[in-house]
Coordinates of C-alpha atoms (C1' of nucleotides) in Angstrom, one line a residue:
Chain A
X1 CA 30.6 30.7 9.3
X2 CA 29.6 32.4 6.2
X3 CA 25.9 32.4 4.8
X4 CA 26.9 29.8 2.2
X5 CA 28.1 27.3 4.8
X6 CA 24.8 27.5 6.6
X7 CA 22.8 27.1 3.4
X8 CA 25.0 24.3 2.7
X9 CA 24.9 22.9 6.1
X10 CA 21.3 22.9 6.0
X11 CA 20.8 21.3 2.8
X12 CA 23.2 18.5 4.1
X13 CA 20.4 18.0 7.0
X14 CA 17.8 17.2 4.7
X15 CA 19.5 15.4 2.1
X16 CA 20.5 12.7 5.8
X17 CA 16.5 12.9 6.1
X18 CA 15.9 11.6 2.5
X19 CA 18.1 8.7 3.5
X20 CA 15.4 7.7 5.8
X21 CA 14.0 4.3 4.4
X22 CA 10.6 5.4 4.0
X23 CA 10.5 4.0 0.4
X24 CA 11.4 0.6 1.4
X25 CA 8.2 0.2 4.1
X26 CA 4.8 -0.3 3.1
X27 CA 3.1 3.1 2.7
X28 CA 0.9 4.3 6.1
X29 CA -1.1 6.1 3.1
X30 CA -4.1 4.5 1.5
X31 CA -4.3 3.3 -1.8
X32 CA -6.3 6.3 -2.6
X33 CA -4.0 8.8 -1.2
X34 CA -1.2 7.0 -3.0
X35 CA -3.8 7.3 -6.4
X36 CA -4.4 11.0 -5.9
X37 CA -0.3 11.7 -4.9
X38 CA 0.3 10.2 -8.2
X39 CA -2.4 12.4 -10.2
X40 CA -1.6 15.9 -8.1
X41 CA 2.2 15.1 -9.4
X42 CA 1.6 15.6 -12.8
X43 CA 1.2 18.6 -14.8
X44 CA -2.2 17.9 -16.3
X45 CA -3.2 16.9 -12.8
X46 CA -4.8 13.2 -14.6
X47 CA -3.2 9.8 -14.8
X48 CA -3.5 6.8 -17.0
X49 CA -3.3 3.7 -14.7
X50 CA 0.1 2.9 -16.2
X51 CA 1.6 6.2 -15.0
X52 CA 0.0 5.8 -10.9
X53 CA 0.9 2.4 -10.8
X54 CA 4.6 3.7 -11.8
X55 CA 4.6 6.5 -9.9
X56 CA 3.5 4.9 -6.8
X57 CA 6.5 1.9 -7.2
X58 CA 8.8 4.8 -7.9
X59 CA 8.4 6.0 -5.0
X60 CA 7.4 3.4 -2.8
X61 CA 9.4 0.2 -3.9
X62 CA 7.5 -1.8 -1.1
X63 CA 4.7 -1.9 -4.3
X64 CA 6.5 -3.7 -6.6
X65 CA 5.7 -3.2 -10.3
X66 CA 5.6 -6.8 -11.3
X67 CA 3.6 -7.5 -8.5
X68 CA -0.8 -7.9 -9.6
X69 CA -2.2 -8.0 -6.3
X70 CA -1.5 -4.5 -5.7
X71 CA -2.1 -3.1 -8.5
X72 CA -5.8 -5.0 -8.6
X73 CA -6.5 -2.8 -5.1
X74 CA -5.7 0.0 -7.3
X75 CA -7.8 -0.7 -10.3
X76 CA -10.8 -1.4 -7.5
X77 CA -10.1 1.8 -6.2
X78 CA -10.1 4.0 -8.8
X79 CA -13.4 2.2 -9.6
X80 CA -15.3 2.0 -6.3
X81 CA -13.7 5.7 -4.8
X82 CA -16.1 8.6 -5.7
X83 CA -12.9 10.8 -5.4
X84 CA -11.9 9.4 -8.9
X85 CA -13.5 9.5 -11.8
X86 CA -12.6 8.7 -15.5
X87 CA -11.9 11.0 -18.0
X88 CA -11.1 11.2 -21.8
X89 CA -9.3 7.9 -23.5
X90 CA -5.7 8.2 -23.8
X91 CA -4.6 9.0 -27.5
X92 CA -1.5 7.3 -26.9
X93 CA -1.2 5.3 -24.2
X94 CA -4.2 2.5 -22.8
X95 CA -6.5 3.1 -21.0
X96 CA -8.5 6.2 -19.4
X97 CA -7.1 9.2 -17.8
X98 CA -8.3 9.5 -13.9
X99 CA -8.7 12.5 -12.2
X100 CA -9.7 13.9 -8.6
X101 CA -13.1 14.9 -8.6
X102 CA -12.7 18.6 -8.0
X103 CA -15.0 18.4 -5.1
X104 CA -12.8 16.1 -3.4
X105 CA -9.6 17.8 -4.1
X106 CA -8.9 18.9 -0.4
X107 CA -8.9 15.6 0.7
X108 CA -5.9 15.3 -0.8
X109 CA -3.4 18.1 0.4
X110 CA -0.5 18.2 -1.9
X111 CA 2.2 19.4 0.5
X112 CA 2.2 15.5 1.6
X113 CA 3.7 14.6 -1.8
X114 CA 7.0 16.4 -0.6
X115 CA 6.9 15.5 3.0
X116 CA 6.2 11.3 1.7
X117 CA 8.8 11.4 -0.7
X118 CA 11.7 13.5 1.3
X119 CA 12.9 14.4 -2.1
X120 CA 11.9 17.9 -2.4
X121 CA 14.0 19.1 -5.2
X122 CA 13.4 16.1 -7.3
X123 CA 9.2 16.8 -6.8
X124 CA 10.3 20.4 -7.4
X125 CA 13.0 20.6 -10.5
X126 CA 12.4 17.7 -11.9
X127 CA 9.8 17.1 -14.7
X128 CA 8.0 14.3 -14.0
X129 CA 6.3 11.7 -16.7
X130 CA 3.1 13.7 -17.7
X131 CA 0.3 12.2 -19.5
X132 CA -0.2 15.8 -21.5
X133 CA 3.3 15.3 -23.0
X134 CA 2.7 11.7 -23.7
X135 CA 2.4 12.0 -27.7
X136 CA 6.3 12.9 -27.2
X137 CA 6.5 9.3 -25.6
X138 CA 7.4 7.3 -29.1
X139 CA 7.8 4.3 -27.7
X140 CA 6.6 3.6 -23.7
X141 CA 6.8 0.1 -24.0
X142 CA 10.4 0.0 -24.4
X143 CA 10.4 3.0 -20.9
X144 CA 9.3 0.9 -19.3
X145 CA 11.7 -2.0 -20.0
X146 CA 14.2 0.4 -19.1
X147 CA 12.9 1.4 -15.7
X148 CA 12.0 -2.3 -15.1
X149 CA 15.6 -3.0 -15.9
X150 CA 16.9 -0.7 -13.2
X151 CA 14.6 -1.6 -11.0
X152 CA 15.5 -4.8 -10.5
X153 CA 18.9 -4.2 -10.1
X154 CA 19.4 -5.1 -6.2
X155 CA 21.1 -1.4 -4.6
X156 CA 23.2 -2.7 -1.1
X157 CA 21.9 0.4 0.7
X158 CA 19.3 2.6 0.5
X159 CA 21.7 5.7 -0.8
X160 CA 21.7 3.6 -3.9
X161 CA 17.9 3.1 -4.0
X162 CA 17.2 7.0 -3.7
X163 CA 19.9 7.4 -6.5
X164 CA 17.9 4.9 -8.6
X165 CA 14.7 6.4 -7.9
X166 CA 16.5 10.0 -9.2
X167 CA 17.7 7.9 -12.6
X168 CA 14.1 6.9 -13.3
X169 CA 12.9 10.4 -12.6
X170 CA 15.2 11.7 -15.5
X171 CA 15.0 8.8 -18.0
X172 CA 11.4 9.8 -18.2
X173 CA 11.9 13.0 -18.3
X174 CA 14.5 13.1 -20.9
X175 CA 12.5 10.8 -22.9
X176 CA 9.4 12.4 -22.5
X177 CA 10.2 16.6 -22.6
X178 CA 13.6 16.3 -24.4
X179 CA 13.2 13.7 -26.8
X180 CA 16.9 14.8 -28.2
X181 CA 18.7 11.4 -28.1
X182 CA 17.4 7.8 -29.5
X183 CA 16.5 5.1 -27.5
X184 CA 19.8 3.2 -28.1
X185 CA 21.6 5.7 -26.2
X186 CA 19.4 6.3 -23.3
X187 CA 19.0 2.7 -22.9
X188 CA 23.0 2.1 -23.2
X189 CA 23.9 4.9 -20.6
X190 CA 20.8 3.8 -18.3
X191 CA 22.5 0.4 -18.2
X192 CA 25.9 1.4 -17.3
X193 CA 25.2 3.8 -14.8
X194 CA 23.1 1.8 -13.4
X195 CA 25.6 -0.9 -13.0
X196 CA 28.1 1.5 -11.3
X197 CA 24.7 1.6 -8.5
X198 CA 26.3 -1.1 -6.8
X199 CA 29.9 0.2 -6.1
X200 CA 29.2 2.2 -2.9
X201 CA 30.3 1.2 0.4
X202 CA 28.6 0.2 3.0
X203 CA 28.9 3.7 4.5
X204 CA 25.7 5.2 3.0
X205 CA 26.5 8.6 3.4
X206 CA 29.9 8.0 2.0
X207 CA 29.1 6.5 -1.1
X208 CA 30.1 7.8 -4.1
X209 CA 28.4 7.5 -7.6
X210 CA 29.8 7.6 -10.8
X211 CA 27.9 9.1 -13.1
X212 CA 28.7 10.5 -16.7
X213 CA 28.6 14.2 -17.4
X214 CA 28.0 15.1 -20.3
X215 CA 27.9 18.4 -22.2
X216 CA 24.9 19.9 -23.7
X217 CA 27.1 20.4 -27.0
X218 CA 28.1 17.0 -28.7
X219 CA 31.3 16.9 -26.9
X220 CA 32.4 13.5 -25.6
X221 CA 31.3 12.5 -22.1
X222 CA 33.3 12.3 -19.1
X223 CA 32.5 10.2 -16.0
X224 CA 32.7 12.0 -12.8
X225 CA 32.8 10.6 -9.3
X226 CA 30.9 12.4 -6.7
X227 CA 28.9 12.2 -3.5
X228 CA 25.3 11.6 -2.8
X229 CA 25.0 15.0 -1.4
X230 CA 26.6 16.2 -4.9
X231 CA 24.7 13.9 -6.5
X232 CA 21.2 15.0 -5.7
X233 CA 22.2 18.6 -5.8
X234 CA 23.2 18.3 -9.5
X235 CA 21.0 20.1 -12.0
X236 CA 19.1 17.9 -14.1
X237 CA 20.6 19.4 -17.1
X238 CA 23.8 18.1 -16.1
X239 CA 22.7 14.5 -16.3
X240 CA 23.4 12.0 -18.5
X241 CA 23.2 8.4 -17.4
Chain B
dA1 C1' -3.5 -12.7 -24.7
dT2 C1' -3.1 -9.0 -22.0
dA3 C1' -4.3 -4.6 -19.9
dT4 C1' -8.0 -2.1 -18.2
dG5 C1' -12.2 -1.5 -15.8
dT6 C1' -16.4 -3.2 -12.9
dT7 C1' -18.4 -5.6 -9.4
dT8 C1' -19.1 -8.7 -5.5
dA9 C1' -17.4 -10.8 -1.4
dA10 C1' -14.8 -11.5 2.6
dC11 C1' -11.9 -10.0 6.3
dG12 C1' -9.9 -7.2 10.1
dG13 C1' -9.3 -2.9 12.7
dA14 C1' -11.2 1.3 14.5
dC15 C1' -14.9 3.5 16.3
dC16 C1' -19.4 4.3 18.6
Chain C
dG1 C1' -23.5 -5.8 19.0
dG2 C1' -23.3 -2.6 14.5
dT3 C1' -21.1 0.3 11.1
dC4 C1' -17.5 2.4 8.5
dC5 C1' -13.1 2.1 6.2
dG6 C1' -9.3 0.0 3.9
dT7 C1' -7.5 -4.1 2.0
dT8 C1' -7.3 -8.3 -0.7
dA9 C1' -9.1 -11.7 -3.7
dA10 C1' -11.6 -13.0 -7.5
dA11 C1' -15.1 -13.3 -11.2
dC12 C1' -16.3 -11.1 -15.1
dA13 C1' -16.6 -7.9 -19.0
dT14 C1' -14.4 -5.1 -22.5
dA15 C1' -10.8 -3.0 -25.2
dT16 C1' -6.7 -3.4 -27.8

DNA sequence: ATATGTTTAACGGACC
DNA sequence: GGTCCGTTAAACATAT
């Protein structure tokens, strides 16, 4: 067996432990841990309450983002817990940034974010939304009507809920560090790929995912079918949706 | 009007 | 018993 097929071999290990349904369960982790995974995660290390109740339904869609009642725990949280205080107003978006009070930092280990999510290369390679890059955010209100719009598409297995969480991931990020294409077309692409979510068989690791491919010239797109295993090992800049 | 933020209250579980 | 912690609900104020 060559070097490649145990790199490759390995990598097929963890991607079978991403499938586990952690995301689907409610958290074992506070609401404050949850608070502070969702600051540590971005760049600038400080969150607007929009961004951590996102982040945290991203990841965990047991918190549902039309749901109040959770996000009301939060808002008392972030109010009552010394490990968060309030920082500068948000030019752009509402509200405050929170941060970790630096003192309390280490009550917070960031290694966790990995090991809760089981989607190391997507915490890794992919840019998350950041509040520093949030004056290249025209237009958040209609983000978010996209990400509500796939999140409430119902995925038959979990395969299709970790590839939904990896669309979200890179609709921010293309909208938010790219900023290259209009709305229309990221909103027109996010719908159709995210109605080719619901194709897979029952077989969760044998589901494959259409997806379109595009180039980063202007050529025209091509759909490609591939695995989940492809599918999360795809460079970001290969995406389109 | 709605989102954001503060505050109080009540409850259950863990722990001593 | 008592206390601490986390959660949930809710009233209220403020900002946009």
């Amino acid at each position: 067996m060559s070097n490649s097929d145990v790199s490759e071999e390995e990598t097929r290990k963890d991607y079978s432990i991403s499938l586990i349904p952690i995301s689907h369960t409610k958290p074992t982790h506070s609401f404050a841990t949850l608070i502070a995974f969702a600051i540590l995660q971005s760049k600038s290390k400080k969150c607007t309450l929009s961004h951590i109740y996102q982040w945290i339904s991203d990841h965990f869609p047991y918190y549902d983002i039309n749901d109040s009642g959770w996000q009301n725990s939060i808002r008392h949280n972030l109010s009552i817990n010394p490990s968060f205080i309030k920082c500068e107003k948000s030019k752009y978006c509402k509200g405050h940034f929170w941060q970790i009070k630096p003192s309390h930092r280490s009550l917070f280990p960031v290694e966790d974010v990995t090991e809760m999510t089981s989607f190391k290369e997507v915490i890794l390679e992919t840019q998350k939304p950041d509040c520093e890059m949030e004056k290249k955010v025209g237009n958040e209100r209609e983000l978010n009507n996209i990400s509500k719009k796939i999140t409430k598409k119902k995925c038959r297995n979990l395969a299709n809920k970790q590839v939904e969480s990896r669309l979200l991931y890179n609709i921010r990020n293309r909208y938010t560090s790219s900023f290259n294409s209009t709305f229309e077309e990221i909103e027109y692409n996010a719908t159709s790929s995210s109605s080719q979510l619901g194709i897979g068989t029952s077989e969760e690791n044998s589901v494959e995912y259409n997806f379109v491919e595009r180039p980063s010239s202007k050529g025209s797109s091509r759909t490609r079918s591939v695995t989940p295993f492809q599918l999360f090992n795809t460079p970001k800049k290969n995406w389109s949706f």
